Short mmCIF file of C-alpha atoms and ligand atoms in Angstrom, two decimals:
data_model
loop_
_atom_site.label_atom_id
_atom_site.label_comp_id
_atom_site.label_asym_id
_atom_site.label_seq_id
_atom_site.Cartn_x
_atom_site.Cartn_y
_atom_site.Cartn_z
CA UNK M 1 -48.80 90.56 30.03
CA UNK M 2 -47.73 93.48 32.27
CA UNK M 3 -46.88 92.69 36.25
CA UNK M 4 -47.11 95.44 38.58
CA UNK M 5 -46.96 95.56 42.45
CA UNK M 6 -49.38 97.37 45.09
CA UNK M 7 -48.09 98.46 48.03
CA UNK M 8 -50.85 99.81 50.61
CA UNK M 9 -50.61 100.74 54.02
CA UNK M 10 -53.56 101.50 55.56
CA UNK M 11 -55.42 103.85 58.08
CA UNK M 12 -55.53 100.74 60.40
CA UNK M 13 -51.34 100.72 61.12
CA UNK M 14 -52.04 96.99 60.89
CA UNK M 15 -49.38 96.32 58.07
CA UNK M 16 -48.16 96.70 54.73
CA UNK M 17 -50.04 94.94 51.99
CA UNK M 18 -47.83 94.28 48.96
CA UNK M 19 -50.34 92.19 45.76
CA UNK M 20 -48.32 91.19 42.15
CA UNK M 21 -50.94 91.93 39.93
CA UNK M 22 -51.31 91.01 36.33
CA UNK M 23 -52.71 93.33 33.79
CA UNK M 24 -54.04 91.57 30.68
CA UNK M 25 -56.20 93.94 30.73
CA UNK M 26 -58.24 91.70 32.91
CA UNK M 27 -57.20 92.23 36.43
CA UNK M 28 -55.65 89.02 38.31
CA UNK M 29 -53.68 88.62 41.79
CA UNK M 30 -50.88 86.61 41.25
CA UNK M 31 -49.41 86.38 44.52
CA UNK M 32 -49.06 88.53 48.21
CA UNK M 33 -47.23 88.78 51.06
CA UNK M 34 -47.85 91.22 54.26
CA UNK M 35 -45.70 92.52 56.63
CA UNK M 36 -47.28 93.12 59.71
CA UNK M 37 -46.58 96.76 61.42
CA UNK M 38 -43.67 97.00 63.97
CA UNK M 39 -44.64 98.20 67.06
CA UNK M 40 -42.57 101.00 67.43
CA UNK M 41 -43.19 102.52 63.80
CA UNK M 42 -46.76 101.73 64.23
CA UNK M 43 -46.27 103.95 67.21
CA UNK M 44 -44.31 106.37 65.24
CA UNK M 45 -46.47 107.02 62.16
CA UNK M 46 -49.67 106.99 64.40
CA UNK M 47 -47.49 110.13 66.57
CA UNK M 48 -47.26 111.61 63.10
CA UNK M 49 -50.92 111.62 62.60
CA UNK M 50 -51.23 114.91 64.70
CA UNK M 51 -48.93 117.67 65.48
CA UNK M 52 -45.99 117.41 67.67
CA UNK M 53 -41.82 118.29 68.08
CA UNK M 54 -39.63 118.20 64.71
CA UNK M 55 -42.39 115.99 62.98
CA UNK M 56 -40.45 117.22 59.86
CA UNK M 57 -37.36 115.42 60.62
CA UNK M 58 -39.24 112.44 62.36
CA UNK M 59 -41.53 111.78 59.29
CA UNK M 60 -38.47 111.88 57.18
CA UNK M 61 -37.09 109.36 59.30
CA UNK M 62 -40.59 107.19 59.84
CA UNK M 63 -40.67 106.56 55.91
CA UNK M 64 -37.25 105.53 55.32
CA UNK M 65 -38.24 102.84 57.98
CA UNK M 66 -41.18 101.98 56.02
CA UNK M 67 -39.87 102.07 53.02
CA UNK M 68 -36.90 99.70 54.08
CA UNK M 69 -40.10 97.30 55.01
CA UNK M 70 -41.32 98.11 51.65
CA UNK M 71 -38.46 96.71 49.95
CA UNK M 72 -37.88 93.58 52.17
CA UNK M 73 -40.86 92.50 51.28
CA UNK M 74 -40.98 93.45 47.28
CA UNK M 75 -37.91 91.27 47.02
CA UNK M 76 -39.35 88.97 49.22
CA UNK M 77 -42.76 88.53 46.91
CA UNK M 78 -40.28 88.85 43.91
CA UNK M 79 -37.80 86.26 45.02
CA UNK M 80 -41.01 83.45 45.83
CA UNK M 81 -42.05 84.37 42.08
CA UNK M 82 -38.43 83.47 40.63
CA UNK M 83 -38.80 87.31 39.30
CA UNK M 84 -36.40 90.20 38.85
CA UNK M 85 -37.18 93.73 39.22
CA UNK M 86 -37.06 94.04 35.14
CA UNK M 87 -39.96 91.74 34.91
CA UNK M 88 -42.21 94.34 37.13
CA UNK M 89 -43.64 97.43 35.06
CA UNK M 90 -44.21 99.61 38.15
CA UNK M 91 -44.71 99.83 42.02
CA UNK M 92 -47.84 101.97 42.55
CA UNK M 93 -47.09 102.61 46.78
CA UNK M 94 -49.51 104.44 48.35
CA UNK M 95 -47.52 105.76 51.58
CA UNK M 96 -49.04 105.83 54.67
CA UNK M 97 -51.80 109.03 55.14
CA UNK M 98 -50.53 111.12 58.37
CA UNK M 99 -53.07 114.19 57.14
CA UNK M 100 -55.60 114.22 55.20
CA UNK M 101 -57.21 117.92 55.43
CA UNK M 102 -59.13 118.16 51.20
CA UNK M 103 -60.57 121.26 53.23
CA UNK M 104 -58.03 122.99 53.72
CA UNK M 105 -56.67 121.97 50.26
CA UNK M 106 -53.79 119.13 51.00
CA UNK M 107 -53.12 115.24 51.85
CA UNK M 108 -50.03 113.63 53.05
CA UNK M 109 -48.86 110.01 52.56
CA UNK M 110 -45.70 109.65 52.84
CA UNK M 111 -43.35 107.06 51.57
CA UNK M 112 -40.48 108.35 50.04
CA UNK M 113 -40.91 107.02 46.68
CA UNK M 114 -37.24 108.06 45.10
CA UNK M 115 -35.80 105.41 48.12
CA UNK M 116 -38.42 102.78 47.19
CA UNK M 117 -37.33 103.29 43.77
CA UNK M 118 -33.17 102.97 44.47
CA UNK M 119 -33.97 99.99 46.73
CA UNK M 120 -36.12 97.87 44.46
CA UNK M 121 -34.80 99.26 40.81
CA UNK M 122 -38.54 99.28 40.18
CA UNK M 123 -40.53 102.56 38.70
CA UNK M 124 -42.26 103.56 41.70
CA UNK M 125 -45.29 105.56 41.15
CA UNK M 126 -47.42 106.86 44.40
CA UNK M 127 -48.97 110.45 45.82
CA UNK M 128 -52.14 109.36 43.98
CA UNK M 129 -54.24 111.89 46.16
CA UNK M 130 -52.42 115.15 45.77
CA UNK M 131 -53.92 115.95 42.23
CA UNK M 132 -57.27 115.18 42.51
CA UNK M 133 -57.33 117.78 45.64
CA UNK M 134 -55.93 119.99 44.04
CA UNK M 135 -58.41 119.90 41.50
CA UNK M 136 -60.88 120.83 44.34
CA UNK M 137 -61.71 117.14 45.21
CA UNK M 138 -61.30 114.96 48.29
CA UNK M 139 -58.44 113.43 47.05
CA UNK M 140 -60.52 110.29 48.16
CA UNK M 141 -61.73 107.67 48.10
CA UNK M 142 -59.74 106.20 45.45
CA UNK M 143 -60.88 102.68 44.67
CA UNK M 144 -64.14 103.26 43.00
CA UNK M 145 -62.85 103.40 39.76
CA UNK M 146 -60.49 100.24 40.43
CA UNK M 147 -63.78 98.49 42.30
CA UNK M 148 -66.00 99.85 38.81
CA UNK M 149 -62.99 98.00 36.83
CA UNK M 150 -62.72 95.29 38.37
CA UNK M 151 -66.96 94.21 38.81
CA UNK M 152 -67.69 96.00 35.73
CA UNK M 153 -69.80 94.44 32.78
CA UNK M 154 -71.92 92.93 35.81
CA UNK M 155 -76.35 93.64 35.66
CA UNK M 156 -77.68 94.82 39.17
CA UNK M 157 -77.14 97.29 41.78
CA UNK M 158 -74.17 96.64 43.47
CA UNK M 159 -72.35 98.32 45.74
CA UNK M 160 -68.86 97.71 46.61
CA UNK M 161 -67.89 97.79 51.07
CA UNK M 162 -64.26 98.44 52.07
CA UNK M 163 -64.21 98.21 55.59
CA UNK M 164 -60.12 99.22 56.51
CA UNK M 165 -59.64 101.81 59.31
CA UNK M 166 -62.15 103.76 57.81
CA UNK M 167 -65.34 102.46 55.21
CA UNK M 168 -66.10 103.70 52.06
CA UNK M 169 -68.65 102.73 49.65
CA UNK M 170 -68.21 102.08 45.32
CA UNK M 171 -71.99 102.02 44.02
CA UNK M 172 -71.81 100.59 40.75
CA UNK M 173 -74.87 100.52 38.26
CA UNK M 174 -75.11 100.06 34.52
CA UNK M 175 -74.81 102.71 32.34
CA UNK M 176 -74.16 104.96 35.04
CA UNK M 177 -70.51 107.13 36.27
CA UNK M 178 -69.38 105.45 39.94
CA UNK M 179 -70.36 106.96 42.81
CA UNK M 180 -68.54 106.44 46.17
CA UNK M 181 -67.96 108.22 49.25
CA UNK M 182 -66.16 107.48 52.77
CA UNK M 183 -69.02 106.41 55.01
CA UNK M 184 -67.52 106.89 58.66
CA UNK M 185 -65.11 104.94 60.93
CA UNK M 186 -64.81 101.94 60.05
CA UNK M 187 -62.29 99.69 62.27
CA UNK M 188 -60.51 102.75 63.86
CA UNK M 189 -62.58 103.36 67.15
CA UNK M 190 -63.34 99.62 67.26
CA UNK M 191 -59.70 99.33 67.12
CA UNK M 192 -58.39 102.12 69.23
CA UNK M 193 -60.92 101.40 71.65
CA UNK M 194 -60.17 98.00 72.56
CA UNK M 195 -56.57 99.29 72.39
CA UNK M 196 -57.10 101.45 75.14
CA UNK M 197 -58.97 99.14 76.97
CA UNK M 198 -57.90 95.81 77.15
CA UNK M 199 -54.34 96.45 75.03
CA UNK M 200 -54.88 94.39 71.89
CA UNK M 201 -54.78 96.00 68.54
CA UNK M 202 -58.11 94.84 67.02
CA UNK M 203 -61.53 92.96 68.09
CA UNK M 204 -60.82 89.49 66.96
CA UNK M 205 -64.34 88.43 65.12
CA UNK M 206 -66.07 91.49 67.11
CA UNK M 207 -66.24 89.00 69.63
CA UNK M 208 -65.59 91.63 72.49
CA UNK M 209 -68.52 93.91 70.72
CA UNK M 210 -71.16 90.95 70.68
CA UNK M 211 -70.89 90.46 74.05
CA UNK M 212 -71.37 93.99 74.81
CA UNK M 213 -75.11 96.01 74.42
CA UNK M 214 -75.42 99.40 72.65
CA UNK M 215 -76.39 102.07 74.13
CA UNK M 216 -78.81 103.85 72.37
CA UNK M 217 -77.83 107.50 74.45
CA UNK M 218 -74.37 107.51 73.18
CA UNK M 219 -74.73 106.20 70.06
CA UNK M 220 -77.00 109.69 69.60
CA UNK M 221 -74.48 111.86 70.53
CA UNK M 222 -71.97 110.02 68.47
CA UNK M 223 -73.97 110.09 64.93
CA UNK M 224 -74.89 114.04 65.87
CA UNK M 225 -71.23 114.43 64.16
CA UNK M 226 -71.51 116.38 61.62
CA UNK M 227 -69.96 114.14 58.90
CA UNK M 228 -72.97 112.15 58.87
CA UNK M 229 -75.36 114.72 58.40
CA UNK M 230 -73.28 115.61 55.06
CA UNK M 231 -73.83 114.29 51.87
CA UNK M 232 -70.97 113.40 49.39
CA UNK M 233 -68.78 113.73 48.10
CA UNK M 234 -66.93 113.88 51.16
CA UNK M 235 -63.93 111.67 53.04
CA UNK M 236 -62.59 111.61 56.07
CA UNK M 237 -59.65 110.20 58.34
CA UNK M 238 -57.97 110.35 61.83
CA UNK M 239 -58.20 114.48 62.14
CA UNK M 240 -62.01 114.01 63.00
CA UNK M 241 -62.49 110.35 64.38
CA UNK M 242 -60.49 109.56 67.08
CA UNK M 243 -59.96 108.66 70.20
CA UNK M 244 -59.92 112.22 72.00
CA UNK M 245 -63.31 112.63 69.97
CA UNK M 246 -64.65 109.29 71.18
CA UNK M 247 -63.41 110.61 75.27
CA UNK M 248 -65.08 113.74 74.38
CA UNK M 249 -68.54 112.29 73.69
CA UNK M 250 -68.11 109.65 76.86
CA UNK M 251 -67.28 112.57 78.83
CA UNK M 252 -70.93 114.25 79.20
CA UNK M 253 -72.79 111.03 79.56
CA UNK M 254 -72.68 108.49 82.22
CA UNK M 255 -69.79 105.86 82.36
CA UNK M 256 -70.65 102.56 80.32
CA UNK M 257 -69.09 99.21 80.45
CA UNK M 258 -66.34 99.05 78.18
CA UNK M 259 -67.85 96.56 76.33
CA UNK M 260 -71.27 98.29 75.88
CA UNK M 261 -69.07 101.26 74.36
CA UNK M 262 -67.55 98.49 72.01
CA UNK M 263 -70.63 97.05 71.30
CA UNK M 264 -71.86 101.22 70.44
CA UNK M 265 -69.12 101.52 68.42
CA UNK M 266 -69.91 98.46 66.18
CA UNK M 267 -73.35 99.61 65.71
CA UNK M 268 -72.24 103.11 64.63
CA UNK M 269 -69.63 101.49 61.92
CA UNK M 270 -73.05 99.36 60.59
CA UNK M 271 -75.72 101.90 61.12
CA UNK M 272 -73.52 105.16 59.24
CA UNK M 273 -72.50 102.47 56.34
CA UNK M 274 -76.57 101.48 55.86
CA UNK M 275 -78.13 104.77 56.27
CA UNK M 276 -75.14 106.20 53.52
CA UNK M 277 -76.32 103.09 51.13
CA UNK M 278 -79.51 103.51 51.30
CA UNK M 279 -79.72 107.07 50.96
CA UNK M 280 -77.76 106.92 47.79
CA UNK M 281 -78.78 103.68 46.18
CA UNK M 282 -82.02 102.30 48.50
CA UNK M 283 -82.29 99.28 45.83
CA UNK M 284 -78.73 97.71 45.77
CA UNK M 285 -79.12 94.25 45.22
CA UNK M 286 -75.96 93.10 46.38
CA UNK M 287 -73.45 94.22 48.32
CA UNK M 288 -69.87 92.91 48.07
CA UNK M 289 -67.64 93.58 50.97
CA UNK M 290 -63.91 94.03 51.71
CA UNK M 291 -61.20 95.25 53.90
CA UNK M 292 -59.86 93.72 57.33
CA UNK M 293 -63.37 94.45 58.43
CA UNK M 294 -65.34 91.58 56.79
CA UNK M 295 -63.79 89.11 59.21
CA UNK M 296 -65.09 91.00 61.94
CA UNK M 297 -68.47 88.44 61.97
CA UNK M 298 -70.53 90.54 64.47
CA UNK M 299 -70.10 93.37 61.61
CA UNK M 300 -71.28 91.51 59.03
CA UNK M 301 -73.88 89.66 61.01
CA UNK M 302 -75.20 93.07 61.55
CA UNK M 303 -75.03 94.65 57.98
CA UNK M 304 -76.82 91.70 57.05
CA UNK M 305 -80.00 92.11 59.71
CA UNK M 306 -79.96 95.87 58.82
CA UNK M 307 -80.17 95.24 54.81
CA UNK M 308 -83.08 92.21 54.68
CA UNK M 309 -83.11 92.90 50.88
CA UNK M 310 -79.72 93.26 49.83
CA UNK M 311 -77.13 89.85 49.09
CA UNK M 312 -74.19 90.93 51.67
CA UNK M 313 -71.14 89.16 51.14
CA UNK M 314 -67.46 89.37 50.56
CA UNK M 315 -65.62 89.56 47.54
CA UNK M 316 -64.52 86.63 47.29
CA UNK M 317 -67.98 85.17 45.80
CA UNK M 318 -66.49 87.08 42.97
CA UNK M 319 -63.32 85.09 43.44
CA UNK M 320 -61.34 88.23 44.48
CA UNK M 321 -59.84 87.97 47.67
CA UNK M 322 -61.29 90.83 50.12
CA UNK M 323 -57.69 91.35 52.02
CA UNK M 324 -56.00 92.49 48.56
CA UNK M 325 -58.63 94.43 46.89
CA UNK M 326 -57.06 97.57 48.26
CA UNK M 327 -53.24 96.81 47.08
CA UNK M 328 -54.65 95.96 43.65
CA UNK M 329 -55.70 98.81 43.24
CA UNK M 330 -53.00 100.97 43.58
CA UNK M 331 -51.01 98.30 41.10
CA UNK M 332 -54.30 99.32 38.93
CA UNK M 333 -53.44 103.36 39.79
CA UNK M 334 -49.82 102.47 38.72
CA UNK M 335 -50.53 101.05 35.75
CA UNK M 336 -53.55 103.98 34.82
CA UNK M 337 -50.66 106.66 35.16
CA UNK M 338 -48.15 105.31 33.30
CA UNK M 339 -50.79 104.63 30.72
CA UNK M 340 -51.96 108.48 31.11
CA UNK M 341 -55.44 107.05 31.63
CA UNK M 342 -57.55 109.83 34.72
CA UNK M 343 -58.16 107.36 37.02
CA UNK M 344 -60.08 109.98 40.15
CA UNK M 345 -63.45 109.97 39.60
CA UNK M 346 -65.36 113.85 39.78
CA UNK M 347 -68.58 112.49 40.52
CA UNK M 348 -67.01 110.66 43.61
CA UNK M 349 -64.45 113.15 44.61
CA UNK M 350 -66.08 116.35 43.36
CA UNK M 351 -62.89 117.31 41.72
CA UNK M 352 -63.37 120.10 38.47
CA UNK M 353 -62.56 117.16 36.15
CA UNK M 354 -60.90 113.56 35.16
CA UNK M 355 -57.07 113.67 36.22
CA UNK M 356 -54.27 111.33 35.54
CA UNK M 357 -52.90 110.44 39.56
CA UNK M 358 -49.75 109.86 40.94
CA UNK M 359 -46.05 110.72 40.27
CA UNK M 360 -43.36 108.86 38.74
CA UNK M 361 -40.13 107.63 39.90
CA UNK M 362 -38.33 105.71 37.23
CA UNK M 363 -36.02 102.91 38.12
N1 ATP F 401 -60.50 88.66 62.33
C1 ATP F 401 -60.82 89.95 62.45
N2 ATP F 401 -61.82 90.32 63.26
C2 ATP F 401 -62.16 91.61 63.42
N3 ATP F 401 -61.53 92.63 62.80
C3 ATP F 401 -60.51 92.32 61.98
C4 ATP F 401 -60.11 90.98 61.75
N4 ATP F 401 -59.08 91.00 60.87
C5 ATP F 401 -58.85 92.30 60.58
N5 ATP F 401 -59.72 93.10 61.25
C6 ATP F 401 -59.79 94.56 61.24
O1 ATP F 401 -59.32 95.05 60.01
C7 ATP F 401 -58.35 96.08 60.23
C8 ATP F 401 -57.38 96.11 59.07
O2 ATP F 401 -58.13 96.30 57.89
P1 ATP F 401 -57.48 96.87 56.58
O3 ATP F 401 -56.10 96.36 56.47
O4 ATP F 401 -58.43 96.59 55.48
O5 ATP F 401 -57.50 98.41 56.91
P2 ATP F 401 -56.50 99.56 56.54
O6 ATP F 401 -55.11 99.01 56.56
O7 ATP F 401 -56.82 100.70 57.43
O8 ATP F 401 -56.87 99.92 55.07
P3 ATP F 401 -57.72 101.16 54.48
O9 ATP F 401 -56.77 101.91 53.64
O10 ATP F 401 -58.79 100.55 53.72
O11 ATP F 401 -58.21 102.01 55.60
C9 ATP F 401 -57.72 95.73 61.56
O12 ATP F 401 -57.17 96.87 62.16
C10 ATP F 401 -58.91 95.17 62.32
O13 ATP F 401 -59.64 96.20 62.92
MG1 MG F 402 -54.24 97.27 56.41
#
C-alpha cells in the first residue's frame, strides 16, 4: 500500500484541495479536507495573474502564504488519519497557475515546493507542467491520463468533464491513446461576473443564470474568439478569458441585464464544451462530469438538453467523488514521477513525446 497526498489549487481561487490517496495500484480516496481561499491571498494571487509592481518579490511572498495553508492542512488531514509524515510516500502540489503562456514557451505555478517540503517532512513533488512545454506541448491539460487511469478497462465512449475555473475534456475509448483538450471558460466569467456584479464569489446552483435569458447577439461575438475556432491540442487560462475581455465584448453592443449576461455566459460554458465533444467524439455514450461546476444545476440541466444521446452525469455514479478528482490526480502525478512512469500525454498536449513530470523535493 503506498499513501500519497494531492494538493490542488485551482484556476477558480476558491480553495486548496488536499485528497490522501491510496495506490494499490487501484486508485482510492481515503480521506480530504479543503481550505477555503483567504480573501486577501485570493486577492493577491489573482493580482499576480497579470503584470504589475515587484510581482517578483510579491509572488515570493504569496506562496509562502499558501504554502503555510498547505501545511496546516496536510497535518490537519494527517493528524484526523492518526498518520505521520513517514507513512506518506509523496506530496504531488500543484501550485497555483499565475501564467500560463505554452505559446510563448512557459507556465508558472507557484508553490514553493522546498518550504512545503521543510514544513511537512514529506517528499514534495510539483511543476508538473514545465516539461511537457518544454517539449513543445501545452503543458495542459493534465488529468487525462489520471481520468484514462482511473475509468480505464471500461466498454463505451466516454468522455470525462472537469468543469473548475476553466473545462477540459478526457475522451476515453478502447484501444485507443486519450485525447483531451481545454474546452473554454468554464466557471471563471460565471464567477467573475457575478463577482463584479452582485459581490459574491460564485453562482450558487446557477440560480442567478436561470433566471436570466441569453442573448443570442452577444453570445456571437463572444464564441467569434478565436480559441474556439481552434482545434486541439490547445489550453488556455486567465491571459485570454477574463473579465477586461468579457467588458470588451459588452462594450460594442447594447447594455444587457446583468442577469441576461449571466445567463450568456452559462450558455457559452455549455455550448463551447458540446460543440468541442461532438466535434471530436460525436458518439460518446456517456459523459461523466467533475469539478466545482457539476453543482452548478442550470449547467448540467443544460449539457443534458444539448446532448439528447449521451448519459450526462457526475462521477460519482462511478463512486468517485467529482470535488477530488482533480487532487487525485496530482497524488497520481506524484506517484508516476517517482515511479519514472511519462505521465503527459502527446496526443493531448502535442508535446514531441512521453515525459516523466514534475520535480522532486525530498523530505
Ligand atoms: N453549488 C455550486 N453552484 C454553482 N457553482 C459552483 C457550486 N460549487 C462550486 N461551484 C463552482 O465551482 C468553482 C470551483 O470549482 P473547482 O474547484 O473545480 O475549480 P478550480 O479550483 O478552478 O479547479 P481547476 O484546476 O479544475 O480549474 C467555483 O468557483 C464555482 O464557480
Ligand atoms: Mg478549486
Amino acid at each position: 500500500m503506498a499513501l500519497y497526498i494531492g494538493v490542488m489549487s485551482g484556476t477558480s481561487l476558491d480553495g486548496l484541495d488536499i485528497a490522501l490517496v491510496e495506490l494499490t495500484p487501484a486508485i482510492s480516496l481515503v480521506a480530504t479536507h479543503y481550505i477555503p481561499m483567504p480573501d486577501a491571498l485570493r486577492t493577491e494571487l489573482f493580482g499576480l495573474c497579470s503584470s504589475g509592481p515587484d510581482e517578483i518579490a510579491r509572488s515570493a511572498i504569496a506562496q509562502q502564504n499558501w504554502v503555510c495553508l498547505a501545511a496546516q492542512g496536510i497535518h490537519a488531514l494527517l493528524d484526523s488519519q492518526k498518520l505521520k509524515p513517514e507513512d506518506v510516500r509523496a506530496i504531488g502540489s500543484h501550485g497555483q497557475t499565475i501564467r500560463h503562456e505554452p505559446a510563448r514557451g512557459f507556465t508558472v505555478q507557484i508553490g514553493n515546493p522546498a518550504l512545503l517540503s521543510e514544513l511537512t517532512g514529506i517528499t514534495v513533488v510539483s511543476d508538473f507542467r514545465s516539461r511537457d512545454v518544454a517539449a513543445g506541448g501545452q503543458g495542459a491539460p493534465l488529468v487525462p491520463a489520471f481520468h484514462e487511469a482511473l475509468f480505464e478497462g471500461r466498454t463505451g465512449h466516454r468522455a470525462v468533464l472537469n468543469v473548475g475555473g476553466f473545462s477540459n475534456l478526457s475522451l476515453i475509448e478502447p484501444e485507443k491513446p486519450v485525447a483531451g483538450f481545454d474546452c473554454g471558460p468554464g466557471n471563471v466569467l460565471l464567477d467573475a461576473w457575478i463577482h463584479q456584479q452582485r459581490h459574491e464569489h460564485f453562482d450558487r446552483d446557477g440560480q442567478w443564470a436561470a433566471s436570466g435569458k441569453v442573448e443570442p447577439t452577444l453570445l456571437r461575438a463572444l464564441l467569434s474568439d478565436p480559441f474556439f475556432l481552434t482545434k486541439g491540442p490547445k489550453s488556455t487560462g486567465r491571459e485570454v478569458f477574463n473579465l477586461p475581455w468579457l467588458t470588451r465584448h459588452l462594450s460594442h453592443l447594447p447594455v444587457f441585464a446583468a442577469e441576461d449576461v449571466q445567463a450568456t455566459l452559462l450558455e457559452l460554458t455549455a455550448l463551447t464544451i458540446v460543440e468541442s465533444l461532438q466535434s471530436a467524439q460525436p458518439d460518446t455514450d456517456e459523459l461523466l462530469v467533475c469539478g466545482g461546476g457539476v453543482h452548478n444545476r442550470t449547467l448540467m440541466k443544460r449539457l443534458a438538453d444539448l446532448l439528447p444521446d449521451t448519459k450526462v452525469s457526475s462521477t460519482a455514479v462511478y463512486g468517485v467523488d467529482p470535488d477530488w478528482v482533480e487532487a487525485m490526480a496530482f497524488a497520481w502525478l506524484a506517484h508516476c514521477c517517482l515511479e519514472n512512469i511519462p505521465a503527459n500525454r502527446p496526443s493531448v498536449t502535442g508535446a514531441r513525446g512521453l515525459r516523466v513530470l514534475g520535480a522532486i523535493y525530498p523530505a
